[in-house]
Short mmCIF file of C-alpha atoms and ligand atoms in Angstrom, two decimals:
data_model
loop_
_atom_site.label_atom_id
_atom_site.label_comp_id
_atom_site.label_asym_id
_atom_site.label_seq_id
_atom_site.Cartn_x
_atom_site.Cartn_y
_atom_site.Cartn_z
CA MET T 372 166.95 173.46 -31.41
CA THR T 373 164.32 172.56 -28.85
CA HIS T 374 161.63 170.27 -30.23
CA PRO T 375 158.12 171.84 -30.22
CA ALA T 376 156.92 168.99 -27.99
CA GLN T 377 159.27 169.99 -25.14
CA PRO T 378 157.07 171.42 -22.33
CA LYS T 379 157.97 174.62 -20.46
CA ALA T 380 158.63 172.55 -17.34
CA SER T 381 157.92 169.06 -16.01
CA HIS T 382 155.13 169.77 -13.53
CA PHE T 383 152.13 172.07 -13.24
CA ILE T 384 151.38 173.05 -9.64
CA ASN T 385 149.34 175.84 -8.10
CA GLY T 386 148.48 177.33 -11.49
CA GLU T 387 151.98 177.39 -12.95
CA TYR T 388 154.72 175.33 -14.55
CA VAL T 389 157.27 174.15 -12.00
CA GLU T 390 160.65 172.51 -12.59
CA ASP T 391 162.94 170.51 -10.33
CA THR T 392 165.82 168.97 -12.25
CA ALA T 393 166.91 167.02 -9.17
CA GLY T 394 164.32 164.38 -10.16
CA THR T 395 165.16 161.37 -12.35
CA PRO T 396 165.19 162.44 -16.02
CA ILE T 397 162.41 160.85 -18.11
CA PRO T 398 163.16 160.88 -21.84
CA VAL T 399 160.18 161.32 -24.16
CA ILE T 400 160.74 159.16 -27.23
CA TYR T 401 158.77 159.71 -30.45
CA ALA T 402 157.53 156.23 -31.33
CA ALA T 403 157.50 156.90 -35.08
CA THR T 404 161.24 157.55 -35.24
CA GLY T 405 162.79 156.43 -31.97
CA GLU T 406 164.28 159.91 -31.45
CA GLN T 407 164.17 161.72 -28.11
CA ILE T 408 161.96 164.79 -28.47
CA ALA T 409 161.71 166.03 -24.88
CA THR T 410 162.81 165.44 -21.31
CA VAL T 411 160.86 165.79 -18.10
CA TYR T 412 162.01 165.07 -14.54
CA ALA T 413 160.26 162.78 -12.08
CA ALA T 414 158.78 164.58 -9.10
CA THR T 415 161.05 164.79 -6.08
CA PRO T 416 159.48 164.46 -2.62
CA ALA T 417 159.46 168.29 -2.46
CA ILE T 418 157.40 168.50 -5.67
CA VAL T 419 154.96 165.83 -4.46
CA GLU T 420 154.56 167.75 -1.21
CA GLN T 421 153.98 171.03 -3.03
CA ALA T 422 151.29 169.46 -5.24
CA LEU T 423 149.44 167.71 -2.43
CA SER T 424 149.49 170.63 -0.01
CA THR T 425 148.37 173.13 -2.62
CA ALA T 426 145.55 170.80 -3.81
CA LYS T 427 144.39 170.13 -0.27
CA GLU T 428 144.17 173.84 0.51
CA ALA T 429 142.59 174.97 -2.77
CA GLN T 430 139.79 172.41 -2.58
CA LYS T 431 138.00 174.05 0.36
CA ALA T 432 137.02 177.25 -1.45
CA TRP T 433 136.26 175.38 -4.69
CA ALA T 434 133.73 173.12 -2.95
CA LYS T 435 131.99 176.23 -1.58
CA MET T 436 131.36 177.68 -5.05
CA THR T 437 128.07 176.86 -6.73
CA GLY T 438 128.04 174.00 -9.18
CA THR T 439 127.04 176.40 -11.93
CA GLU T 440 130.14 178.51 -11.30
CA ARG T 441 132.39 175.46 -11.34
CA GLY T 442 130.67 174.11 -14.44
CA ARG T 443 131.11 177.38 -16.33
CA ILE T 444 134.89 177.08 -15.99
CA LEU T 445 134.88 173.48 -17.22
CA ARG T 446 132.71 174.40 -20.21
CA ARG T 447 135.05 177.27 -21.06
CA ALA T 448 137.98 174.83 -20.92
CA ALA T 449 136.08 172.53 -23.31
CA ASP T 450 135.74 175.40 -25.80
CA ILE T 451 139.46 176.22 -25.58
CA MET T 452 140.35 172.56 -26.13
CA ARG T 453 138.21 172.44 -29.25
CA GLU T 454 139.71 175.71 -30.57
CA ARG T 455 143.20 174.28 -30.03
CA ASN T 456 142.31 170.77 -31.24
CA HIS T 457 144.85 170.70 -34.06
CA GLU T 458 147.79 171.75 -31.92
CA LEU T 459 146.73 169.37 -29.10
CA SER T 460 146.32 166.52 -31.58
CA VAL T 461 149.81 167.06 -32.97
CA LEU T 462 151.16 166.91 -29.41
CA GLU T 463 149.12 163.77 -28.64
CA THR T 464 150.69 162.20 -31.73
CA TYR T 465 154.20 163.11 -30.53
CA ASP T 466 153.39 161.79 -27.04
CA THR T 467 151.91 158.44 -28.17
CA GLY T 468 152.76 157.88 -31.85
CA LYS T 469 149.04 157.48 -32.68
CA PRO T 470 148.24 158.80 -36.18
CA LEU T 471 146.96 162.36 -36.49
CA GLN T 472 143.98 160.94 -38.40
CA GLU T 473 142.91 159.44 -35.04
CA THR T 474 144.10 162.08 -32.59
CA LEU T 475 142.24 164.84 -34.46
CA VAL T 476 138.93 163.13 -33.64
CA ALA T 477 139.50 161.03 -30.52
CA ASP T 478 141.66 162.77 -27.94
CA ALA T 479 141.31 166.50 -27.24
CA THR T 480 137.78 166.23 -28.65
CA SER T 481 136.93 163.44 -26.22
CA GLY T 482 138.55 165.41 -23.37
CA ALA T 483 136.47 168.44 -24.37
CA ASP T 484 133.33 166.31 -24.37
CA ALA T 485 134.05 165.27 -20.77
CA LEU T 486 134.69 168.87 -19.69
CA GLU T 487 131.48 170.02 -21.38
CA TYR T 488 129.35 167.15 -20.09
CA PHE T 489 130.48 167.35 -16.46
CA GLY T 490 130.50 171.15 -16.64
CA GLY T 491 126.85 170.92 -17.64
CA LEU T 492 126.01 168.50 -14.82
CA ALA T 493 127.82 170.44 -12.07
CA GLY T 494 124.89 172.75 -11.33
CA SER T 495 122.44 169.86 -10.96
CA LEU T 496 124.23 167.87 -8.23
CA THR T 497 121.58 167.99 -5.58
CA GLY T 498 120.43 165.77 -2.74
CA GLU T 499 117.05 164.37 -1.76
CA HIS T 500 114.30 165.36 0.63
CA ILE T 501 112.91 162.30 2.43
CA PRO T 502 109.70 162.90 4.42
CA MET T 503 109.50 161.06 7.78
CA GLY T 504 106.06 162.12 9.02
CA GLU T 505 106.62 165.49 10.67
CA ASP T 506 110.36 165.00 10.62
CA TRP T 507 112.43 164.71 7.52
CA VAL T 508 115.81 163.66 6.20
CA TYR T 509 117.73 165.58 3.62
CA THR T 510 120.82 164.44 1.77
CA VAL T 511 123.69 166.49 0.44
CA ARG T 512 126.06 165.34 -2.31
CA GLU T 513 129.47 166.45 -1.10
CA ALA T 514 132.92 166.40 -2.65
CA LEU T 515 135.37 163.71 -1.53
CA GLY T 516 138.23 166.19 -1.15
CA LEU T 517 141.64 165.63 -2.72
CA CYS T 518 141.65 163.10 -5.58
CA VAL T 519 144.66 161.51 -7.23
CA GLY T 520 144.49 160.48 -10.89
CA ILE T 521 147.07 158.09 -12.37
CA GLY T 522 147.13 157.54 -16.11
CA ALA T 523 148.11 154.88 -18.65
CA TRP T 524 149.96 155.82 -21.85
CA ASN T 525 147.43 155.12 -24.57
CA TYR T 526 145.09 158.14 -24.21
CA PRO T 527 147.00 160.78 -22.18
CA THR T 528 144.69 163.74 -22.90
CA GLN T 529 141.48 161.76 -22.61
CA ILE T 530 142.46 160.07 -19.33
CA ALA T 531 143.54 163.42 -17.80
CA CYS T 532 140.08 164.85 -18.69
CA TRP T 533 137.96 161.77 -17.91
CA LYS T 534 139.33 161.90 -14.35
CA GLY T 535 139.72 165.65 -13.94
CA ALA T 536 136.34 166.79 -15.30
CA PRO T 537 134.03 164.81 -12.96
CA ALA T 538 136.39 165.35 -10.01
CA LEU T 539 136.33 169.12 -10.46
CA ALA T 540 132.60 169.23 -11.24
CA CYS T 541 131.90 167.63 -7.86
CA GLY T 542 134.07 170.16 -5.99
CA ASN T 543 137.24 168.10 -5.58
CA SER T 544 140.82 169.01 -6.36
CA MET T 545 143.16 166.73 -8.29
CA VAL T 546 146.79 165.77 -8.50
CA PHE T 547 147.28 163.87 -11.75
CA LYS T 548 150.29 161.72 -12.59
CA PRO T 549 150.52 160.81 -16.26
CA SER T 550 152.24 157.65 -17.43
CA GLU T 551 156.01 158.15 -17.59
CA THR T 552 155.78 156.96 -21.23
CA THR T 553 153.49 159.86 -22.26
CA PRO T 554 154.05 162.80 -19.89
CA LEU T 555 153.27 165.70 -22.24
CA CYS T 556 149.52 166.01 -22.83
CA ALA T 557 148.22 166.28 -19.25
CA LEU T 558 150.31 169.46 -18.82
CA LYS T 559 148.29 171.06 -21.62
CA VAL T 560 145.04 170.02 -19.94
CA ALA T 561 146.19 171.77 -16.74
CA GLU T 562 147.27 174.85 -18.70
CA ILE T 563 143.89 175.08 -20.48
CA LEU T 564 141.86 174.61 -17.30
CA HIS T 565 143.70 177.55 -15.75
CA GLU T 566 143.34 179.65 -18.88
CA ALA T 567 139.58 178.98 -18.56
CA GLY T 568 139.60 180.44 -15.06
CA LEU T 569 140.22 177.46 -12.79
CA PRO T 570 141.58 178.80 -9.48
CA ALA T 571 145.22 177.84 -8.85
CA GLY T 572 145.93 174.57 -7.08
CA LEU T 573 142.87 172.60 -8.16
CA TYR T 574 144.34 170.61 -11.04
CA ASN T 575 148.02 169.78 -10.67
CA VAL T 576 150.22 167.52 -12.77
CA VAL T 577 153.32 165.79 -11.45
CA GLN T 578 155.57 163.45 -13.41
CA GLY T 579 157.14 160.21 -12.37
CA MET T 580 157.22 156.45 -12.36
CA GLY T 581 155.45 154.02 -10.02
CA GLU T 582 157.23 155.42 -6.93
CA VAL T 583 155.68 158.83 -7.43
CA GLY T 584 152.27 157.20 -7.97
CA SER T 585 152.78 155.21 -4.81
CA ALA T 586 153.78 158.31 -2.80
CA LEU T 587 150.54 159.99 -3.91
CA VAL T 588 148.32 156.98 -3.19
CA THR T 589 149.67 156.44 0.32
CA ASP T 590 149.52 160.07 1.46
CA PRO T 591 146.94 160.44 4.25
CA ARG T 592 145.63 163.71 2.80
CA VAL T 593 144.38 161.93 -0.33
CA ASP T 594 140.70 160.91 -0.28
CA LYS T 595 140.35 159.10 -3.59
CA VAL T 596 142.49 157.37 -6.19
CA SER T 597 141.44 156.84 -9.79
CA LEU T 598 143.82 154.64 -11.79
CA THR T 599 143.88 153.67 -15.43
CA GLY T 600 146.44 150.93 -15.88
CA SER T 601 147.14 147.22 -15.87
CA VAL T 602 145.62 144.64 -13.52
CA PRO T 603 148.89 144.01 -11.59
CA THR T 604 149.31 147.76 -10.93
CA GLY T 605 145.61 147.98 -10.07
CA LYS T 606 145.98 145.32 -7.40
CA LYS T 607 148.87 147.21 -5.80
CA VAL T 608 147.17 150.60 -5.94
CA TYR T 609 143.83 149.23 -4.70
CA ALA T 610 145.57 147.56 -1.73
CA ALA T 611 147.48 150.75 -0.87
CA ALA T 612 144.29 152.81 -1.09
CA ALA T 613 142.42 150.29 1.06
CA ALA T 614 145.03 150.66 3.80
CA GLY T 615 144.00 154.30 4.05
CA MET T 616 140.25 153.51 3.50
CA LYS T 617 140.28 155.70 0.38
CA HIS T 618 137.72 155.65 -2.42
CA VAL T 619 138.92 154.07 -5.68
CA THR T 620 138.12 153.82 -9.34
CA MET T 621 140.11 151.14 -11.17
CA GLU T 622 140.07 151.14 -14.98
CA LEU T 623 142.21 148.14 -15.83
CA GLY T 624 142.98 145.72 -18.61
CA GLY T 625 140.91 143.22 -20.54
CA LYS T 626 140.78 140.31 -22.96
CA SER T 627 137.35 141.01 -24.29
CA PRO T 628 135.23 138.75 -26.50
CA LEU T 629 133.70 139.87 -29.78
CA ILE T 630 131.13 137.29 -30.92
CA ILE T 631 130.09 137.10 -34.56
CA PHE T 632 127.10 134.89 -35.41
CA ASP T 633 126.67 133.53 -38.90
CA ASP T 634 123.64 135.74 -39.59
CA ALA T 635 125.66 138.92 -39.04
CA ASP T 636 126.38 141.46 -41.75
CA ILE T 637 129.92 140.36 -42.60
CA ASP T 638 131.29 143.76 -43.56
CA ASN T 639 129.97 145.38 -40.39
CA ALA T 640 131.39 142.54 -38.32
CA VAL T 641 134.78 142.85 -40.03
CA GLY T 642 134.63 146.63 -39.42
CA GLY T 643 133.87 146.00 -35.74
CA ALA T 644 136.77 143.55 -35.45
CA ILE T 645 139.13 146.05 -37.14
CA ASN T 646 138.02 148.90 -34.84
CA GLY T 647 138.22 146.59 -31.83
CA ASN T 648 141.76 145.38 -32.59
CA PHE T 649 143.67 147.83 -34.76
CA TYR T 650 142.53 151.32 -33.69
CA SER T 651 145.46 153.00 -31.90
CA SER T 652 147.49 150.02 -33.13
CA GLY T 653 145.61 147.80 -30.71
CA GLN T 654 146.60 149.79 -27.62
CA VAL T 655 143.06 150.06 -26.25
CA CYS T 656 141.97 148.43 -22.99
CA SER T 657 138.46 147.54 -24.16
CA ASN T 658 139.58 145.84 -27.39
CA GLY T 659 137.70 142.75 -28.51
CA THR T 660 140.82 140.67 -28.96
CA ARG T 661 139.11 137.27 -28.83
CA VAL T 662 137.01 137.27 -31.99
CA PHE T 663 134.67 134.27 -31.88
CA VAL T 664 133.33 133.53 -35.37
CA GLN T 665 130.57 130.97 -35.96
CA LYS T 666 131.87 128.17 -38.15
CA GLY T 667 129.50 128.71 -41.09
CA ILE T 668 131.03 132.09 -42.00
CA LYS T 669 134.58 131.57 -40.79
CA GLU T 670 136.48 131.41 -44.09
CA LYS T 671 134.40 134.18 -45.67
CA PHE T 672 135.03 136.37 -42.61
CA LEU T 673 138.78 135.67 -42.65
CA ALA T 674 139.08 136.40 -46.36
CA ARG T 675 137.29 139.75 -46.05
CA LEU T 676 139.26 140.62 -42.90
CA ALA T 677 142.60 139.90 -44.60
CA GLU T 678 141.57 141.94 -47.63
CA ARG T 679 140.54 144.97 -45.57
CA THR T 680 143.52 144.72 -43.22
CA GLY T 681 145.67 145.03 -46.34
CA ASN T 682 144.37 148.61 -46.63
CA ALA T 683 146.13 149.71 -43.42
CA VAL T 684 148.45 152.64 -44.20
CA LEU T 685 151.55 152.51 -42.00
CA GLY T 686 153.60 155.67 -42.15
CA ASP T 687 154.39 159.06 -40.67
CA PRO T 688 151.71 159.54 -37.99
CA GLN T 689 151.74 163.32 -38.56
CA ASP T 690 150.57 162.66 -42.15
CA GLU T 691 146.78 162.54 -42.13
CA ALA T 692 146.77 159.78 -44.76
CA THR T 693 148.38 157.38 -42.26
CA ASN T 694 145.81 155.26 -40.45
CA PHE T 695 148.04 152.89 -38.53
CA GLY T 696 150.83 154.05 -36.22
CA PRO T 697 153.64 152.50 -34.20
CA MET T 698 153.60 150.93 -30.73
CA VAL T 699 154.02 153.56 -28.04
CA SER T 700 157.53 152.39 -27.12
CA GLU T 701 160.29 149.95 -28.01
CA ASN T 702 159.45 148.02 -24.85
CA GLN T 703 155.78 147.64 -25.80
CA MET T 704 156.80 146.61 -29.33
CA ASN T 705 159.02 143.86 -27.93
CA ILE T 706 156.25 142.61 -25.62
CA VAL T 707 153.85 142.38 -28.56
CA LEU T 708 156.42 140.69 -30.84
CA GLY T 709 156.96 138.14 -28.04
CA TYR T 710 153.24 137.31 -28.07
CA ILE T 711 153.25 136.96 -31.86
CA GLU T 712 156.06 134.41 -31.58
CA LYS T 713 154.09 132.52 -28.91
CA GLY T 714 151.03 132.48 -31.20
CA LYS T 715 153.13 130.93 -33.99
CA ALA T 716 154.83 128.45 -31.64
CA GLU T 717 151.55 127.31 -30.08
CA GLY T 718 150.08 126.49 -33.50
CA ALA T 719 147.80 129.41 -34.40
CA ARG T 720 147.42 130.00 -38.17
CA LEU T 721 148.89 133.35 -39.23
CA ILE T 722 146.53 135.07 -41.68
CA CYS T 723 148.38 138.36 -42.08
CA GLY T 724 151.06 140.52 -40.47
CA GLY T 725 153.10 138.75 -37.82
CA LYS T 726 156.24 140.87 -37.77
CA ARG T 727 157.84 144.25 -37.19
CA ALA T 728 157.30 146.55 -40.15
CA ASP T 729 160.38 147.26 -42.25
CA MET T 730 160.69 150.96 -41.39
CA PRO T 731 162.12 153.16 -38.61
CA GLY T 732 160.12 153.48 -35.39
CA PHE T 733 158.26 150.86 -33.40
CA TYR T 734 155.77 149.61 -35.99
CA ILE T 735 154.22 146.14 -36.00
CA GLU T 736 152.10 144.98 -38.92
CA PRO T 737 148.42 144.45 -38.10
CA THR T 738 148.33 140.76 -37.29
CA VAL T 739 145.51 138.20 -37.49
CA PHE T 740 145.73 134.65 -36.17
CA ALA T 741 143.01 132.09 -37.00
CA ASP T 742 142.36 128.63 -35.50
CA VAL T 743 143.18 130.05 -32.08
CA THR T 744 142.09 127.84 -29.19
CA ASP T 745 141.03 128.94 -25.71
CA ASP T 746 144.17 127.66 -23.99
CA MET T 747 146.70 129.50 -26.21
CA THR T 748 148.64 132.32 -24.56
CA ILE T 749 147.43 134.81 -27.19
CA ALA T 750 143.82 133.96 -26.24
CA ARG T 751 144.37 134.30 -22.50
CA GLU T 752 146.67 137.27 -21.88
CA GLU T 753 146.19 140.94 -22.67
CA ILE T 754 148.63 141.77 -25.49
CA PHE T 755 147.90 145.51 -25.92
CA GLY T 756 149.02 145.56 -29.53
CA PRO T 757 147.66 144.87 -33.04
CA VAL T 758 147.16 141.13 -32.65
CA MET T 759 143.70 139.68 -33.33
CA SER T 760 142.87 136.13 -32.35
CA VAL T 761 140.04 134.50 -34.29
CA LEU T 762 138.43 131.49 -32.61
CA ASP T 763 135.66 129.24 -34.03
CA PHE T 764 132.44 128.25 -32.33
CA ASP T 765 129.29 126.20 -33.05
CA THR T 766 126.55 127.14 -30.59
CA GLU T 767 125.36 130.16 -28.65
CA GLU T 768 125.55 128.36 -25.32
CA GLU T 769 129.12 127.23 -26.01
CA VAL T 770 130.35 130.67 -27.03
CA ILE T 771 128.87 132.39 -23.96
CA ALA T 772 130.66 129.96 -21.63
CA ARG T 773 133.95 130.37 -23.49
CA ALA T 774 133.63 134.16 -23.70
CA ASN T 775 133.21 134.34 -19.92
CA ASP T 776 136.09 131.96 -19.20
CA THR T 777 138.58 134.72 -18.30
CA GLU T 778 139.60 136.67 -15.21
CA TYR T 779 138.81 139.89 -17.11
CA GLY T 780 135.45 141.56 -17.74
CA LEU T 781 135.93 144.95 -19.36
CA SER T 782 134.00 144.77 -22.64
CA ALA T 783 132.10 142.43 -24.93
CA GLY T 784 130.44 142.69 -28.32
CA VAL T 785 127.94 140.74 -30.39
CA PHE T 786 127.23 140.92 -34.12
CA THR T 787 123.96 139.32 -35.23
CA ASN T 788 120.84 140.31 -37.10
CA ASP T 789 118.68 138.36 -34.62
CA PHE T 790 117.82 141.04 -32.11
CA THR T 791 116.44 138.72 -29.43
CA ARG T 792 119.65 136.71 -29.58
CA ALA T 793 121.73 139.89 -29.34
CA HIS T 794 120.11 140.92 -26.06
CA ARG T 795 119.97 137.36 -24.70
CA VAL T 796 123.71 136.91 -25.27
CA ILE T 797 124.73 140.35 -23.98
CA GLY T 798 122.63 139.66 -20.88
CA GLN T 799 124.82 136.67 -20.06
CA LEU T 800 128.25 138.14 -20.80
CA GLU T 801 130.35 139.15 -17.79
CA ALA T 802 131.49 142.59 -18.95
CA GLY T 803 130.91 146.21 -17.98
CA SER T 804 130.90 147.94 -21.38
CA CYS T 805 129.06 146.08 -24.15
CA PHE T 806 128.25 146.62 -27.82
CA ILE T 807 125.63 145.24 -30.20
CA ASN T 808 126.51 145.41 -33.91
CA SER T 809 129.29 147.87 -33.05
CA TYR T 810 132.55 147.94 -31.12
CA ASN T 811 134.52 150.37 -28.91
CA ASP T 812 132.19 153.39 -28.92
CA ALA T 813 132.95 155.33 -25.72
CA PRO T 814 130.80 158.48 -25.59
CA VAL T 815 130.98 160.50 -22.37
CA GLU T 816 127.23 159.97 -21.89
CA ALA T 817 127.67 156.19 -21.41
CA PRO T 818 129.15 154.57 -18.28
CA PHE T 819 132.55 152.98 -18.94
CA GLY T 820 134.33 150.38 -16.84
CA GLY T 821 134.82 146.72 -16.11
CA VAL T 822 133.76 143.85 -13.88
CA LYS T 823 135.88 141.00 -12.40
CA ALA T 824 139.63 141.81 -12.56
CA SER T 825 139.05 144.63 -15.09
CA GLY T 826 138.10 147.14 -12.48
CA VAL T 827 135.97 148.83 -9.90
CA GLY T 828 133.72 151.83 -10.45
CA ARG T 829 132.72 153.58 -13.66
CA GLU T 830 134.00 156.57 -15.58
CA ASN T 831 131.87 158.93 -17.68
CA SER T 832 128.09 159.48 -17.50
CA LYS T 833 126.20 160.26 -14.31
CA GLU T 834 127.81 157.16 -12.80
CA ALA T 835 131.14 159.01 -12.53
CA ILE T 836 129.50 161.60 -10.29
CA LYS T 837 128.76 158.86 -7.74
CA HIS T 838 132.43 157.93 -7.72
CA PHE T 839 133.69 161.48 -7.13
CA SER T 840 131.21 162.49 -4.43
CA GLN T 841 129.67 161.14 -1.26
CA VAL T 842 126.26 161.53 0.33
CA LYS T 843 125.70 163.17 3.70
CA SER T 844 122.34 162.36 5.28
CA VAL T 845 120.79 164.71 7.84
CA TYR T 846 117.86 163.71 10.07
CA VAL T 847 115.81 166.74 11.15
CA ARG T 848 113.51 166.33 14.19
CA MET T 849 110.65 168.78 14.55
CA GLY T 850 109.39 167.61 17.96
CA ASP T 851 110.88 166.74 21.35
CA VAL T 852 113.57 164.13 21.81
CA GLU T 853 112.42 160.99 23.63
CA ALA T 854 115.09 159.23 25.68
CA ALA T 855 115.07 156.17 28.01
CA PHE T 856 116.40 158.22 30.92
P1 LIG N 2056 150.69 150.35 -15.91
O1 LIG N 2056 149.83 149.58 -14.98
O2 LIG N 2056 152.06 149.87 -16.14
O3 LIG N 2056 150.83 151.86 -15.39
C1 LIG N 2056 149.71 152.67 -15.17
C2 LIG N 2056 150.10 153.85 -14.31
O4 LIG N 2056 150.33 153.41 -12.97
C3 LIG N 2056 151.38 154.57 -14.74
O5 LIG N 2056 151.18 155.96 -14.61
C4 LIG N 2056 152.41 154.07 -13.73
O6 LIG N 2056 153.47 154.96 -13.52
C5 LIG N 2056 151.55 153.94 -12.49
N1 LIG N 2056 152.05 153.03 -11.47
C6 LIG N 2056 152.81 151.91 -11.64
N2 LIG N 2056 153.04 151.32 -10.45
C7 LIG N 2056 152.41 152.07 -9.50
C8 LIG N 2056 152.27 151.96 -8.09
N3 LIG N 2056 152.81 150.96 -7.39
N4 LIG N 2056 151.55 152.91 -7.44
C9 LIG N 2056 150.96 153.91 -8.12
N5 LIG N 2056 151.07 154.06 -9.47
C10 LIG N 2056 151.79 153.14 -10.15
O7 LIG N 2056 149.85 150.46 -17.25
P2 LIG N 2056 150.32 151.04 -18.66
O8 LIG N 2056 151.31 150.07 -19.21
O9 LIG N 2056 150.67 152.47 -18.55
O10 LIG N 2056 148.97 150.95 -19.49
C11 LIG N 2056 148.51 149.80 -20.08
C12 LIG N 2056 147.46 149.12 -19.23
O11 LIG N 2056 146.41 150.03 -18.92
C13 LIG N 2056 146.79 147.98 -19.95
O12 LIG N 2056 146.62 146.88 -19.08
C14 LIG N 2056 145.44 148.53 -20.32
O13 LIG N 2056 144.44 147.57 -20.51
C15 LIG N 2056 145.16 149.44 -19.19
N6 LIG N 2056 144.19 150.48 -19.60
C16 LIG N 2056 142.92 150.45 -19.10
C17 LIG N 2056 141.99 151.39 -19.49
C18 LIG N 2056 140.60 151.38 -18.95
O14 LIG N 2056 139.96 152.40 -19.01
N7 LIG N 2056 140.08 150.29 -18.43
C19 LIG N 2056 142.36 152.38 -20.40
C20 LIG N 2056 143.66 152.39 -20.89
C21 LIG N 2056 144.56 151.43 -20.49
#
């Protein structure tokens, strides 16, 4: 019997599901059991061509509609997503392995927030009037044209919406390629957008590995590329986009610092560290994986952290009592287990976890290392799994320098009850998305993105509008034209 997760077809182009079984088969593996639950096929060159040509053509009429008309469709799609939240959350759990307890509140709901927010903004995207004496300049905020979105595997619904919603609000069309590890959810986003009245051809989904992504990025018809992925992929995609002088948004990896001063509320700080390391089993780009704890509270912090980490419930992700799921894939599990071994070999002190859980599927126990030093591999490289490194520090000045000593700059957090210190420290941290006495909140109203190697551009908020539109400036002369000859 066909599994309920199996989509009608692999791709969604020009308002309908499209199949081409000549493409490389991509098995969809349920991370909680290791069983294959669906198959999709990578896009062939014919499918890529169909998606790009249809998106290029459809964009022209879409950009001519009023923002209010475009926004109405996005807001309707948001309502449909919320009505279907349970079904979409179950699918997200099959696609990623993340527990239903999380997907019910963090995925389709977050996608719906983006559709609603950008739907609401669409009618207000206006230019400026700039007086120049009797003359004047006016500006027009125009669509970029055809945008390509490429997703990572940790938040397939959210990423499809965070890219699609602002792109469509601004009058662009989109071809979205989900990660080959989680190909299912973006198809539902496309289906719902069309059910809400989106004209055919404006939001298309094609499957495939890096080659398909590369074919999309290098096509001369594409005006913008928005990638969520790792730094090495980001460098390749950015370079390919630059060759065609295309706009880019790069949402890449991180190794973010979470700094806990000894005057912090310990339970809140432990809660922040848990959210910033173990939510989605640690598969979150903005995670605060270098937890710097001031020496005075170190042992108290570790004891409370170990105690609370013991409350993690590993189990069937479709059971709402489960609060800790598997790694997305066997490959990702092996990468993370490799880092855990390095942590042990390089002398970090294992506080809890540290191994694969004794159950089917790709589960790793939530793992905490203490006495981690700045030069250890687990403190330098992005692990993308449930591995927290706790490092000690003495002074504010010291911890700021150490926190910034990384190529990354996605996020940073500070826990302290001294509010002047909180702002002083945040002001000096090299990171795009920061938190004070909290960690990993990502509402659509707030800009999200990184500095340094963690990325270029911002998603969400009004900032995203700037990255999916461009400004035309028009000088209007009221008098005669003076010329030298
Ligand atoms: P990845 O870099 O391996 O792949 C990302 C996407 O790029 C996939 O869809 C892949 O098929 C595609 N791709 C690969 N090579 C390509 C190429 N040459 N041209 C075009 N596309 C190509 O990343 P992943 O393993 O799927 O995701 C994990 C990474 O994503 C982590 O580093 C994580 O930090 C990052 N991430 C960042 C954010 C953020 O918003 N900053 C969010 C989630 C994940």
